[in-house]
Amino acid sequence: MIQIQDLSFTYKNGESPALQEISLTVPDGGFLGIIGPAGAGKTTLARAAAGIIPHHYPGDFYGSVTVNGLDTVDSSIIDLSRLVGMVFQDVDSQIISPLVEDEMLYGLENFGVSREEIPQRMEEALEKVGIADLRDRSIASLSGGQRQKVAIASIIALKPRILVLDEPTGELDPRSSRQIFSLLKELNEEQGITIILIEQKIMLLCEFARQLAVLSKGRIVRQGDTREVLSHAEELQALGVNCPRVTTLSRVLSEKTGAEQPVCINLDEAENMVRRLIP
Ligand SMILES: Nc1ncnc2c1ncn2[C@@H]1O[C@H](COP(=O)(O)OP(=O)(O)OP(=O)(O)O)[C@@H](O)[C@H]1O
Ligand SMILES: [Mg+2]
């Protein structure tokens, strides 16, 4: 469980707070999506949830962040990284080895995974992310999307109980993006891994995340169940966050037909609604 209480953070060289009075709880086995316009503080919040802030980014830190009961300020980054795996928005700052296999090995060896177990962990993670064929490639020869998949695979191989992913599909095509989301869903539902996912692809996010938090100018302006948050479409629009088209469609249909309907958050729901209202 991640518990954030009254967190405010200003980067050392920052002019104004990147986060202000953030309170947020992500329960064990939760799947939280974070949305918000550019510069809202999404990455900063992800870094704070993983303990990278304040350990790697100095600044003024107020409030508290606890991960499975460990206060991130008092705990070492090594202990925290065993609990929380983070996939960075900028993958190139995450990958440090010249070869895919070395990159995977680096984390596994650092985590003290036994020699016997390493090959299986590596294979499984590469397979799950769909890049078993890239294992012997050099990182420099990979596309941005392929590097992104390597970063995801090397974190998943470490089997953290909590995963924080900062726009992990930014470089991926729609099919690969869906594949990564499905993998996260599987980890969440079958292994109870807690997921915090920052994502611009709102349609996809809303299909998978059970809860949403909306950030704007360093503050959480709305949080709750995905459907509840999406029912405030106009407010989100005003902040520069687009709602999924199915949500807009269901809202317009409700208005035009006078039917009191909760907003739809996926294609199946929208299809059912259309069939019901337009015979
Ligand atoms: N390392 C840093 N040093 C100083 N200021 C920073 C640093 N990283 C981010 N900031 C500032 O903190 C604020 C929030 O940035 P952050 O990267 O968290 O936003 P974001 O929501 O992730 O944006 P994006 O959608 O562009 O990824 C911005 O004003 C940004 O300029
Ligand atoms: Mg960001």
PDB file of C-alpha atoms and ligand atoms in Angstrom:
ATOM      1  CA  MET A   1       0.000   0.000   0.000  1.00  0.00           C
ATOM      2  CA  ILE A   2       1.171   3.491  -0.795  1.00  0.00           C
ATOM      3  CA  GLN A   3       0.001   6.264   1.482  1.00  0.00           C
ATOM      4  CA  ILE A   4       0.703   9.863   0.616  1.00  0.00           C
ATOM      5  CA  GLN A   5      -0.242  12.490   3.160  1.00  0.00           C
ATOM      6  CA  ASP A   6      -0.159  16.235   2.614  1.00  0.00           C
ATOM      7  CA  LEU A   7       2.820  15.946   0.312  1.00  0.00           C
ATOM      8  CA  SER A   8       4.285  19.161  -1.064  1.00  0.00           C
ATOM      9  CA  PHE A   9       7.529  19.172  -2.996  1.00  0.00           C
ATOM     10  CA  THR A  10       9.604  21.878  -4.646  1.00  0.00           C
ATOM     11  CA  TYR A  11      12.655  20.869  -6.690  1.00  0.00           C
ATOM     12  CA  LYS A  12      15.852  22.487  -5.473  1.00  0.00           C
ATOM     13  CA  ASN A  13      16.119  24.547  -8.640  1.00  0.00           C
ATOM     14  CA  GLY A  14      12.353  24.894  -9.050  1.00  0.00           C
ATOM     15  CA  GLU A  15      10.591  28.229  -8.853  1.00  0.00           C
ATOM     16  CA  SER A  16       7.300  26.949  -7.502  1.00  0.00           C
ATOM     17  CA  PRO A  17       6.096  23.716  -5.857  1.00  0.00           C
ATOM     18  CA  ALA A  18       5.783  20.823  -8.310  1.00  0.00           C
ATOM     19  CA  LEU A  19       3.358  19.137  -5.899  1.00  0.00           C
ATOM     20  CA  GLN A  20       1.084  20.759  -3.346  1.00  0.00           C
ATOM     21  CA  GLU A  21      -0.811  19.107  -0.503  1.00  0.00           C
ATOM     22  CA  ILE A  22      -1.223  15.766  -2.197  1.00  0.00           C
ATOM     23  CA  SER A  23      -3.082  13.089  -0.243  1.00  0.00           C
ATOM     24  CA  LEU A  24      -3.616   9.770  -1.917  1.00  0.00           C
ATOM     25  CA  THR A  25      -3.882   6.126  -0.887  1.00  0.00           C
ATOM     26  CA  VAL A  26      -3.343   3.220  -3.228  1.00  0.00           C
ATOM     27  CA  PRO A  27      -4.408  -0.020  -1.531  1.00  0.00           C
ATOM     28  CA  ASP A  28      -2.671  -3.361  -2.040  1.00  0.00           C
ATOM     29  CA  GLY A  29      -3.788  -4.759  -5.362  1.00  0.00           C
ATOM     30  CA  GLY A  30      -5.087  -1.361  -6.536  1.00  0.00           C
ATOM     31  CA  PHE A  31      -4.822  -0.122 -10.113  1.00  0.00           C
ATOM     32  CA  LEU A  32      -4.600   3.667 -10.176  1.00  0.00           C
ATOM     33  CA  GLY A  33      -4.359   5.768 -13.318  1.00  0.00           C
ATOM     34  CA  ILE A  34      -2.902   9.273 -13.145  1.00  0.00           C
ATOM     35  CA  ILE A  35      -3.853  11.841 -15.738  1.00  0.00           C
ATOM     36  CA  GLY A  36      -3.309  15.557 -16.183  1.00  0.00           C
ATOM     37  CA  PRO A  37      -1.877  18.087 -18.622  1.00  0.00           C
ATOM     38  CA  ALA A  38       1.838  18.550 -19.339  1.00  0.00           C
ATOM     39  CA  GLY A  39       3.731  19.909 -16.353  1.00  0.00           C
ATOM     40  CA  ALA A  40       0.941  19.020 -13.909  1.00  0.00           C
ATOM     41  CA  GLY A  41       3.340  17.056 -11.692  1.00  0.00           C
ATOM     42  CA  LYS A  42       2.576  13.470 -12.771  1.00  0.00           C
ATOM     43  CA  THR A  43       6.217  12.429 -13.054  1.00  0.00           C
ATOM     44  CA  THR A  44       7.042  14.166  -9.778  1.00  0.00           C
ATOM     45  CA  LEU A  45       4.242  12.269  -8.059  1.00  0.00           C
ATOM     46  CA  ALA A  46       5.489   8.979  -9.543  1.00  0.00           C
ATOM     47  CA  ARG A  47       9.023   9.721  -8.338  1.00  0.00           C
ATOM     48  CA  ALA A  48       7.716  10.494  -4.857  1.00  0.00           C
ATOM     49  CA  ALA A  49       5.633   7.298  -4.762  1.00  0.00           C
ATOM     50  CA  ALA A  50       8.720   5.250  -5.651  1.00  0.00           C
ATOM     51  CA  GLY A  51      10.930   7.116  -3.158  1.00  0.00           C
ATOM     52  CA  ILE A  52      13.199   8.477  -5.901  1.00  0.00           C
ATOM     53  CA  ILE A  53      12.057  11.825  -4.518  1.00  0.00           C
ATOM     54  CA  PRO A  54      13.602  12.901  -2.175  1.00  0.00           C
ATOM     55  CA  HIS A  55      16.490  10.400  -2.500  1.00  0.00           C
ATOM     56  CA  HIS A  56      17.672  11.336  -5.989  1.00  0.00           C
ATOM     57  CA  TYR A  57      16.109  14.766  -6.390  1.00  0.00           C
ATOM     58  CA  PRO A  58      16.878  17.245  -3.643  1.00  0.00           C
ATOM     59  CA  GLY A  59      14.298  19.842  -2.737  1.00  0.00           C
ATOM     60  CA  ASP A  60      11.827  20.926  -0.095  1.00  0.00           C
ATOM     61  CA  PHE A  61       9.766  17.931   0.955  1.00  0.00           C
ATOM     62  CA  TYR A  62       6.793  18.292   3.296  1.00  0.00           C
ATOM     63  CA  GLY A  63       4.293  15.656   4.361  1.00  0.00           C
ATOM     64  CA  SER A  64       4.855  11.923   4.184  1.00  0.00           C
ATOM     65  CA  VAL A  65       4.946   9.023   1.776  1.00  0.00           C
ATOM     66  CA  THR A  66       4.874   5.468   3.102  1.00  0.00           C
ATOM     67  CA  VAL A  67       5.280   2.314   1.059  1.00  0.00           C
ATOM     68  CA  ASN A  68       4.042  -0.824   2.831  1.00  0.00           C
ATOM     69  CA  GLY A  69       4.551   1.070   6.067  1.00  0.00           C
ATOM     70  CA  LEU A  70       8.084   2.272   5.253  1.00  0.00           C
ATOM     71  CA  ASP A  71       8.514   6.025   5.329  1.00  0.00           C
ATOM     72  CA  THR A  72      10.343   6.865   2.089  1.00  0.00           C
ATOM     73  CA  VAL A  73      12.395   9.620   3.721  1.00  0.00           C
ATOM     74  CA  ASP A  74      13.751   7.300   6.419  1.00  0.00           C
ATOM     75  CA  SER A  75      14.218   4.219   4.237  1.00  0.00           C
ATOM     76  CA  SER A  76      17.101   3.472   1.903  1.00  0.00           C
ATOM     77  CA  ILE A  77      16.478   3.577  -1.826  1.00  0.00           C
ATOM     78  CA  ILE A  78      17.663  -0.050  -1.945  1.00  0.00           C
ATOM     79  CA  ASP A  79      14.939  -1.208   0.438  1.00  0.00           C
ATOM     80  CA  LEU A  80      12.365   0.864  -1.425  1.00  0.00           C
ATOM     81  CA  SER A  81      13.389  -0.419  -4.845  1.00  0.00           C
ATOM     82  CA  ARG A  82      12.713  -3.974  -3.666  1.00  0.00           C
ATOM     83  CA  LEU A  83       9.123  -2.970  -2.993  1.00  0.00           C
ATOM     84  CA  VAL A  84       8.464  -0.555  -5.824  1.00  0.00           C
ATOM     85  CA  GLY A  85       9.650  -0.919  -9.396  1.00  0.00           C
ATOM     86  CA  MET A  86       9.502   2.205 -11.525  1.00  0.00           C
ATOM     87  CA  VAL A  87       9.540   2.512 -15.303  1.00  0.00           C
ATOM     88  CA  PHE A  88      10.744   6.020 -16.162  1.00  0.00           C
ATOM     89  CA  GLN A  89       9.124   8.323 -18.699  1.00  0.00           C
ATOM     90  CA  ASP A  90      12.579   8.839 -20.196  1.00  0.00           C
ATOM     91  CA  VAL A  91      13.655   5.230 -20.791  1.00  0.00           C
ATOM     92  CA  ASP A  92      17.116   6.234 -21.890  1.00  0.00           C
ATOM     93  CA  SER A  93      17.865   7.505 -18.410  1.00  0.00           C
ATOM     94  CA  GLN A  94      16.771   4.140 -17.035  1.00  0.00           C
ATOM     95  CA  ILE A  95      18.739   1.792 -19.311  1.00  0.00           C
ATOM     96  CA  ILE A  96      22.414   1.638 -18.396  1.00  0.00           C
ATOM     97  CA  SER A  97      23.790  -1.445 -20.167  1.00  0.00           C
ATOM     98  CA  PRO A  98      24.854  -1.747 -23.815  1.00  0.00           C
ATOM     99  CA  LEU A  99      23.064  -5.084 -24.347  1.00  0.00           C
ATOM    100  CA  VAL A 100      19.495  -6.162 -23.634  1.00  0.00           C
ATOM    101  CA  GLU A 101      20.623  -9.269 -21.768  1.00  0.00           C
ATOM    102  CA  ASP A 102      23.078  -7.286 -19.628  1.00  0.00           C
ATOM    103  CA  GLU A 103      20.386  -4.782 -18.755  1.00  0.00           C
ATOM    104  CA  MET A 104      18.150  -7.581 -17.490  1.00  0.00           C
ATOM    105  CA  LEU A 105      21.046  -9.246 -15.667  1.00  0.00           C
ATOM    106  CA  TYR A 106      22.128  -6.055 -13.950  1.00  0.00           C
ATOM    107  CA  GLY A 107      18.911  -5.713 -11.963  1.00  0.00           C
ATOM    108  CA  LEU A 108      18.542  -9.415 -11.208  1.00  0.00           C
ATOM    109  CA  GLU A 109      22.131  -9.733  -9.930  1.00  0.00           C
ATOM    110  CA  ASN A 110      21.780  -6.564  -7.862  1.00  0.00           C
ATOM    111  CA  PHE A 111      18.669  -7.980  -6.281  1.00  0.00           C
ATOM    112  CA  GLY A 112      20.593 -11.098  -5.334  1.00  0.00           C
ATOM    113  CA  VAL A 113      18.498 -13.464  -7.465  1.00  0.00           C
ATOM    114  CA  SER A 114      20.258 -16.846  -7.578  1.00  0.00           C
ATOM    115  CA  ARG A 115      22.218 -17.909 -10.664  1.00  0.00           C
ATOM    116  CA  GLU A 116      19.854 -20.844 -11.165  1.00  0.00           C
ATOM    117  CA  GLU A 117      16.796 -18.623 -11.162  1.00  0.00           C
ATOM    118  CA  ILE A 118      18.097 -15.799 -13.352  1.00  0.00           C
ATOM    119  CA  PRO A 119      17.666 -17.410 -16.813  1.00  0.00           C
ATOM    120  CA  GLN A 120      14.060 -18.339 -16.117  1.00  0.00           C
ATOM    121  CA  ARG A 121      13.174 -14.910 -14.723  1.00  0.00           C
ATOM    122  CA  MET A 122      14.759 -13.262 -17.727  1.00  0.00           C
ATOM    123  CA  GLU A 123      13.020 -15.480 -20.279  1.00  0.00           C
ATOM    124  CA  GLU A 124       9.667 -15.106 -18.596  1.00  0.00           C
ATOM    125  CA  ALA A 125       9.834 -11.312 -18.487  1.00  0.00           C
ATOM    126  CA  LEU A 126      11.031 -10.982 -22.115  1.00  0.00           C
ATOM    127  CA  GLU A 127       8.306 -13.383 -23.215  1.00  0.00           C
ATOM    128  CA  LYS A 128       5.583 -11.509 -21.329  1.00  0.00           C
ATOM    129  CA  VAL A 129       6.557  -8.196 -22.885  1.00  0.00           C
ATOM    130  CA  GLY A 130       6.810  -9.877 -26.285  1.00  0.00           C
ATOM    131  CA  ILE A 131      10.503  -9.247 -26.959  1.00  0.00           C
ATOM    132  CA  ALA A 132      12.106 -12.693 -26.540  1.00  0.00           C
ATOM    133  CA  ASP A 133      13.736 -12.146 -29.942  1.00  0.00           C
ATOM    134  CA  LEU A 134      15.572  -9.010 -28.751  1.00  0.00           C
ATOM    135  CA  ARG A 135      17.541 -10.695 -25.992  1.00  0.00           C
ATOM    136  CA  ASP A 136      20.933 -10.649 -27.761  1.00  0.00           C
ATOM    137  CA  ARG A 137      20.532  -7.231 -29.363  1.00  0.00           C
ATOM    138  CA  SER A 138      22.472  -4.108 -28.482  1.00  0.00           C
ATOM    139  CA  ILE A 139      20.364  -1.336 -26.948  1.00  0.00           C
ATOM    140  CA  ALA A 140      21.710   1.145 -29.514  1.00  0.00           C
ATOM    141  CA  SER A 141      20.216  -0.903 -32.363  1.00  0.00           C
ATOM    142  CA  LEU A 142      16.678  -0.761 -30.922  1.00  0.00           C
ATOM    143  CA  SER A 143      13.813   1.591 -31.721  1.00  0.00           C
ATOM    144  CA  GLY A 144      12.376   3.830 -29.013  1.00  0.00           C
ATOM    145  CA  GLY A 145       9.426   1.477 -28.581  1.00  0.00           C
ATOM    146  CA  GLN A 146      11.695  -1.555 -28.301  1.00  0.00           C
ATOM    147  CA  ARG A 147      13.811   0.214 -25.671  1.00  0.00           C
ATOM    148  CA  GLN A 148      10.646   1.013 -23.786  1.00  0.00           C
ATOM    149  CA  LYS A 149       9.743  -2.681 -23.778  1.00  0.00           C
ATOM    150  CA  VAL A 150      13.230  -3.587 -22.513  1.00  0.00           C
ATOM    151  CA  ALA A 151      12.816  -1.122 -19.633  1.00  0.00           C
ATOM    152  CA  ILE A 152       9.456  -2.679 -18.743  1.00  0.00           C
ATOM    153  CA  ALA A 153      10.785  -6.247 -18.986  1.00  0.00           C
ATOM    154  CA  SER A 154      13.790  -5.516 -16.792  1.00  0.00           C
ATOM    155  CA  ILE A 155      11.580  -4.079 -14.046  1.00  0.00           C
ATOM    156  CA  ILE A 156       8.981  -6.852 -14.272  1.00  0.00           C
ATOM    157  CA  ALA A 157      11.752  -9.469 -13.980  1.00  0.00           C
ATOM    158  CA  LEU A 158      12.491  -8.114 -10.489  1.00  0.00           C
ATOM    159  CA  LYS A 159       8.935  -8.947  -9.383  1.00  0.00           C
ATOM    160  CA  PRO A 160       8.231  -5.883  -7.239  1.00  0.00           C
ATOM    161  CA  ARG A 161       4.924  -5.862  -5.330  1.00  0.00           C
ATOM    162  CA  ILE A 162       4.211  -2.338  -6.563  1.00  0.00           C
ATOM    163  CA  LEU A 163       4.789  -1.036 -10.087  1.00  0.00           C
ATOM    164  CA  VAL A 164       4.905   2.663 -10.955  1.00  0.00           C
ATOM    165  CA  LEU A 165       4.932   3.268 -14.701  1.00  0.00           C
ATOM    166  CA  ASP A 166       5.388   6.753 -16.130  1.00  0.00           C
ATOM    167  CA  GLU A 167       3.919   6.818 -19.648  1.00  0.00           C
ATOM    168  CA  PRO A 168       5.331   3.368 -20.437  1.00  0.00           C
ATOM    169  CA  THR A 169       3.664   3.198 -23.842  1.00  0.00           C
ATOM    170  CA  GLY A 170       4.595   6.672 -25.065  1.00  0.00           C
ATOM    171  CA  GLU A 171       6.671   5.264 -27.913  1.00  0.00           C
ATOM    172  CA  LEU A 172       4.501   2.251 -28.637  1.00  0.00           C
ATOM    173  CA  ASP A 173       2.001   1.590 -31.418  1.00  0.00           C
ATOM    174  CA  PRO A 174      -1.633   0.903 -30.440  1.00  0.00           C
ATOM    175  CA  ARG A 175      -1.271  -2.888 -30.572  1.00  0.00           C
ATOM    176  CA  SER A 176       1.861  -2.970 -28.395  1.00  0.00           C
ATOM    177  CA  SER A 177       0.294  -0.468 -26.007  1.00  0.00           C
ATOM    178  CA  ARG A 178      -2.708  -2.723 -25.522  1.00  0.00           C
ATOM    179  CA  GLN A 179      -0.392  -5.688 -25.031  1.00  0.00           C
ATOM    180  CA  ILE A 180       1.452  -3.860 -22.225  1.00  0.00           C
ATOM    181  CA  PHE A 181      -1.829  -2.821 -20.598  1.00  0.00           C
ATOM    182  CA  SER A 182      -3.085  -6.408 -20.745  1.00  0.00           C
ATOM    183  CA  LEU A 183       0.131  -7.575 -19.122  1.00  0.00           C
ATOM    184  CA  LEU A 184      -0.336  -5.037 -16.319  1.00  0.00           C
ATOM    185  CA  LYS A 185      -3.915  -6.204 -15.844  1.00  0.00           C
ATOM    186  CA  GLU A 186      -2.710  -9.802 -15.617  1.00  0.00           C
ATOM    187  CA  LEU A 187      -0.032  -8.888 -13.028  1.00  0.00           C
ATOM    188  CA  ASN A 188      -2.625  -6.921 -11.102  1.00  0.00           C
ATOM    189  CA  GLU A 189      -5.398  -9.500 -11.138  1.00  0.00           C
ATOM    190  CA  GLU A 190      -3.444 -12.732 -10.946  1.00  0.00           C
ATOM    191  CA  GLN A 191      -0.541 -11.741  -8.730  1.00  0.00           C
ATOM    192  CA  GLY A 192      -2.105  -8.860  -6.829  1.00  0.00           C
ATOM    193  CA  ILE A 193       0.613  -6.431  -7.938  1.00  0.00           C
ATOM    194  CA  THR A 194      -0.341  -2.836  -7.157  1.00  0.00           C
ATOM    195  CA  ILE A 195      -0.180  -0.633 -10.261  1.00  0.00           C
ATOM    196  CA  ILE A 196       0.210   3.124 -10.571  1.00  0.00           C
ATOM    197  CA  LEU A 197       0.086   4.104 -14.204  1.00  0.00           C
ATOM    198  CA  ILE A 198       0.566   7.525 -15.756  1.00  0.00           C
ATOM    199  CA  GLU A 199      -0.798   7.533 -19.255  1.00  0.00           C
ATOM    200  CA  GLN A 200      -1.874   9.923 -21.998  1.00  0.00           C
ATOM    201  CA  LYS A 201      -3.859   7.259 -23.836  1.00  0.00           C
ATOM    202  CA  ILE A 202      -6.945   7.957 -21.833  1.00  0.00           C
ATOM    203  CA  MET A 203      -9.268   5.538 -23.609  1.00  0.00           C
ATOM    204  CA  LEU A 204      -6.945   2.655 -22.859  1.00  0.00           C
ATOM    205  CA  LEU A 205      -6.251   3.818 -19.310  1.00  0.00           C
ATOM    206  CA  CYS A 206      -9.925   4.083 -18.422  1.00  0.00           C
ATOM    207  CA  GLU A 207     -10.544   0.581 -19.641  1.00  0.00           C
ATOM    208  CA  PHE A 208      -7.950  -0.810 -17.231  1.00  0.00           C
ATOM    209  CA  ALA A 209      -7.554   1.491 -14.212  1.00  0.00           C
ATOM    210  CA  ARG A 210     -10.098   1.061 -11.434  1.00  0.00           C
ATOM    211  CA  GLN A 211      -9.293   4.428  -9.886  1.00  0.00           C
ATOM    212  CA  LEU A 212      -8.173   7.717 -11.389  1.00  0.00           C
ATOM    213  CA  ALA A 213      -6.406  10.744  -9.971  1.00  0.00           C
ATOM    214  CA  VAL A 214      -6.413  13.968 -11.951  1.00  0.00           C
ATOM    215  CA  LEU A 215      -3.500  16.331 -11.430  1.00  0.00           C
ATOM    216  CA  SER A 216      -3.399  19.975 -12.367  1.00  0.00           C
ATOM    217  CA  LYS A 217      -0.751  22.504 -11.376  1.00  0.00           C
ATOM    218  CA  GLY A 218       0.675  20.190  -8.735  1.00  0.00           C
ATOM    219  CA  ARG A 219      -2.626  19.470  -7.039  1.00  0.00           C
ATOM    220  CA  ILE A 220      -5.031  16.559  -7.173  1.00  0.00           C
ATOM    221  CA  VAL A 221      -8.211  18.123  -8.454  1.00  0.00           C
ATOM    222  CA  ARG A 222     -10.192  14.921  -8.534  1.00  0.00           C
ATOM    223  CA  GLN A 223      -9.742  11.305  -7.479  1.00  0.00           C
ATOM    224  CA  GLY A 224     -12.008   8.320  -7.199  1.00  0.00           C
ATOM    225  CA  ASP A 225     -13.445   5.438  -9.182  1.00  0.00           C
ATOM    226  CA  THR A 226     -12.752   5.736 -12.884  1.00  0.00           C
ATOM    227  CA  ARG A 227     -16.416   6.116 -13.803  1.00  0.00           C
ATOM    228  CA  GLU A 228     -17.032   8.726 -11.144  1.00  0.00           C
ATOM    229  CA  VAL A 229     -14.058  10.824 -12.244  1.00  0.00           C
ATOM    230  CA  LEU A 230     -15.076  10.584 -15.905  1.00  0.00           C
ATOM    231  CA  SER A 231     -18.558  11.807 -15.123  1.00  0.00           C
ATOM    232  CA  HIS A 232     -16.955  15.241 -14.621  1.00  0.00           C
ATOM    233  CA  ALA A 233     -16.095  15.542 -18.293  1.00  0.00           C
ATOM    234  CA  GLU A 234     -16.478  19.300 -18.582  1.00  0.00           C
ATOM    235  CA  GLU A 235     -14.201  19.931 -15.643  1.00  0.00           C
ATOM    236  CA  LEU A 236     -11.578  17.606 -17.125  1.00  0.00           C
ATOM    237  CA  GLN A 237     -11.891  19.237 -20.530  1.00  0.00           C
ATOM    238  CA  ALA A 238     -11.325  22.648 -18.968  1.00  0.00           C
ATOM    239  CA  LEU A 239      -8.085  21.340 -17.439  1.00  0.00           C
ATOM    240  CA  GLY A 240      -6.902  20.127 -20.828  1.00  0.00           C
ATOM    241  CA  VAL A 241      -7.678  16.449 -20.263  1.00  0.00           C
ATOM    242  CA  ASN A 242      -9.721  14.793 -22.975  1.00  0.00           C
ATOM    243  CA  CYS A 243     -12.295  12.212 -22.013  1.00  0.00           C
ATOM    244  CA  PRO A 244     -12.538   8.956 -23.951  1.00  0.00           C
ATOM    245  CA  ARG A 245     -14.878   9.249 -26.928  1.00  0.00           C
ATOM    246  CA  VAL A 246     -17.175   6.561 -25.536  1.00  0.00           C
ATOM    247  CA  THR A 247     -17.653   8.702 -22.438  1.00  0.00           C
ATOM    248  CA  THR A 248     -18.519  11.763 -24.507  1.00  0.00           C
ATOM    249  CA  LEU A 249     -20.835   9.714 -26.696  1.00  0.00           C
ATOM    250  CA  SER A 250     -22.726   8.312 -23.714  1.00  0.00           C
ATOM    251  CA  ARG A 251     -23.039  11.757 -22.162  1.00  0.00           C
ATOM    252  CA  VAL A 252     -24.443  13.264 -25.372  1.00  0.00           C
ATOM    253  CA  LEU A 253     -26.837  10.335 -25.771  1.00  0.00           C
ATOM    254  CA  SER A 254     -28.071  10.756 -22.203  1.00  0.00           C
ATOM    255  CA  GLU A 255     -28.664  14.461 -22.775  1.00  0.00           C
ATOM    256  CA  LYS A 256     -30.428  14.015 -26.115  1.00  0.00           C
ATOM    257  CA  THR A 257     -32.664  11.144 -25.035  1.00  0.00           C
ATOM    258  CA  GLY A 258     -33.223  12.269 -21.464  1.00  0.00           C
ATOM    259  CA  ALA A 259     -32.115   8.829 -20.276  1.00  0.00           C
ATOM    260  CA  GLU A 260     -30.475   8.931 -16.864  1.00  0.00           C
ATOM    261  CA  GLN A 261     -27.399   6.812 -17.564  1.00  0.00           C
ATOM    262  CA  PRO A 262     -24.044   6.509 -15.845  1.00  0.00           C
ATOM    263  CA  VAL A 263     -21.239   7.409 -18.281  1.00  0.00           C
ATOM    264  CA  CYS A 264     -19.767   4.560 -20.299  1.00  0.00           C
ATOM    265  CA  ILE A 265     -16.076   3.854 -19.870  1.00  0.00           C
ATOM    266  CA  ASN A 266     -15.480   1.220 -22.506  1.00  0.00           C
ATOM    267  CA  LEU A 267     -16.631   0.200 -25.953  1.00  0.00           C
ATOM    268  CA  ASP A 268     -18.856  -2.669 -24.777  1.00  0.00           C
ATOM    269  CA  GLU A 269     -20.796  -0.410 -22.460  1.00  0.00           C
ATOM    270  CA  ALA A 270     -21.209   2.225 -25.170  1.00  0.00           C
ATOM    271  CA  GLU A 271     -22.392  -0.381 -27.662  1.00  0.00           C
ATOM    272  CA  ASN A 272     -24.987  -1.693 -25.201  1.00  0.00           C
ATOM    273  CA  MET A 273     -26.192   1.813 -24.478  1.00  0.00           C
ATOM    274  CA  VAL A 274     -26.570   2.666 -28.160  1.00  0.00           C
ATOM    275  CA  ARG A 275     -28.482  -0.568 -28.790  1.00  0.00           C
ATOM    276  CA  ARG A 276     -30.811   0.164 -25.893  1.00  0.00           C
ATOM    277  CA  LEU A 277     -31.497   3.782 -26.779  1.00  0.00           C
ATOM    278  CA  ILE A 278     -31.510   3.540 -30.571  1.00  0.00           C
ATOM    279  CA  PRO A 279     -33.492   0.459 -31.493  1.00  0.00           C
TER     280      PRO A 279
HETATM  281  N1  LIG B   1      14.340  17.718 -12.168  1.00  0.00           N
HETATM  282  C1  LIG B   1      13.594  18.840 -12.071  1.00  0.00           C
HETATM  283  N2  LIG B   1      14.106  19.980 -11.586  1.00  0.00           N
HETATM  284  C2  LIG B   1      13.352  21.102 -11.474  1.00  0.00           C
HETATM  285  N3  LIG B   1      12.066  21.180 -11.834  1.00  0.00           N
HETATM  286  C3  LIG B   1      11.498  20.074 -12.330  1.00  0.00           C
HETATM  287  C4  LIG B   1      12.225  18.848 -12.479  1.00  0.00           C
HETATM  288  N4  LIG B   1      11.394  17.916 -12.997  1.00  0.00           N
HETATM  289  C5  LIG B   1      10.203  18.534 -13.167  1.00  0.00           C
HETATM  290  N5  LIG B   1      10.268  19.820 -12.757  1.00  0.00           N
HETATM  291  C6  LIG B   1       9.150  20.799 -12.763  1.00  0.00           C
HETATM  292  O1  LIG B   1       8.104  20.294 -11.961  1.00  0.00           O
HETATM  293  C7  LIG B   1       6.825  20.555 -12.562  1.00  0.00           C
HETATM  294  C8  LIG B   1       6.087  19.244 -12.775  1.00  0.00           C
HETATM  295  O2  LIG B   1       6.813  18.482 -13.737  1.00  0.00           O
HETATM  296  P1  LIG B   1       6.488  16.955 -14.049  1.00  0.00           P
HETATM  297  O3  LIG B   1       7.585  16.459 -14.920  1.00  0.00           O
HETATM  298  O4  LIG B   1       6.254  16.253 -12.777  1.00  0.00           O
HETATM  299  O5  LIG B   1       5.137  17.098 -14.876  1.00  0.00           O
HETATM  300  P2  LIG B   1       4.363  16.008 -15.756  1.00  0.00           P
HETATM  301  O6  LIG B   1       2.931  16.109 -15.393  1.00  0.00           O
HETATM  302  O7  LIG B   1       5.009  14.693 -15.626  1.00  0.00           O
HETATM  303  O8  LIG B   1       4.544  16.581 -17.233  1.00  0.00           O
HETATM  304  P3  LIG B   1       4.609  15.760 -18.643  1.00  0.00           P
HETATM  305  O9  LIG B   1       3.183  15.450 -19.013  1.00  0.00           O
HETATM  306  O10 LIG B   1       5.204  16.753 -19.572  1.00  0.00           O
HETATM  307  O11 LIG B   1       5.448  14.539 -18.454  1.00  0.00           O
HETATM  308  C9  LIG B   1       7.123  21.318 -13.844  1.00  0.00           C
HETATM  309  O12 LIG B   1       6.966  22.684 -13.592  1.00  0.00           O
HETATM  310  C10 LIG B   1       8.553  20.980 -14.147  1.00  0.00           C
HETATM  311  O13 LIG B   1       9.189  22.039 -14.835  1.00  0.00           O
HETATM  312 MG    MG B   2       5.894  13.397 -16.937  1.00  0.00          MG
END
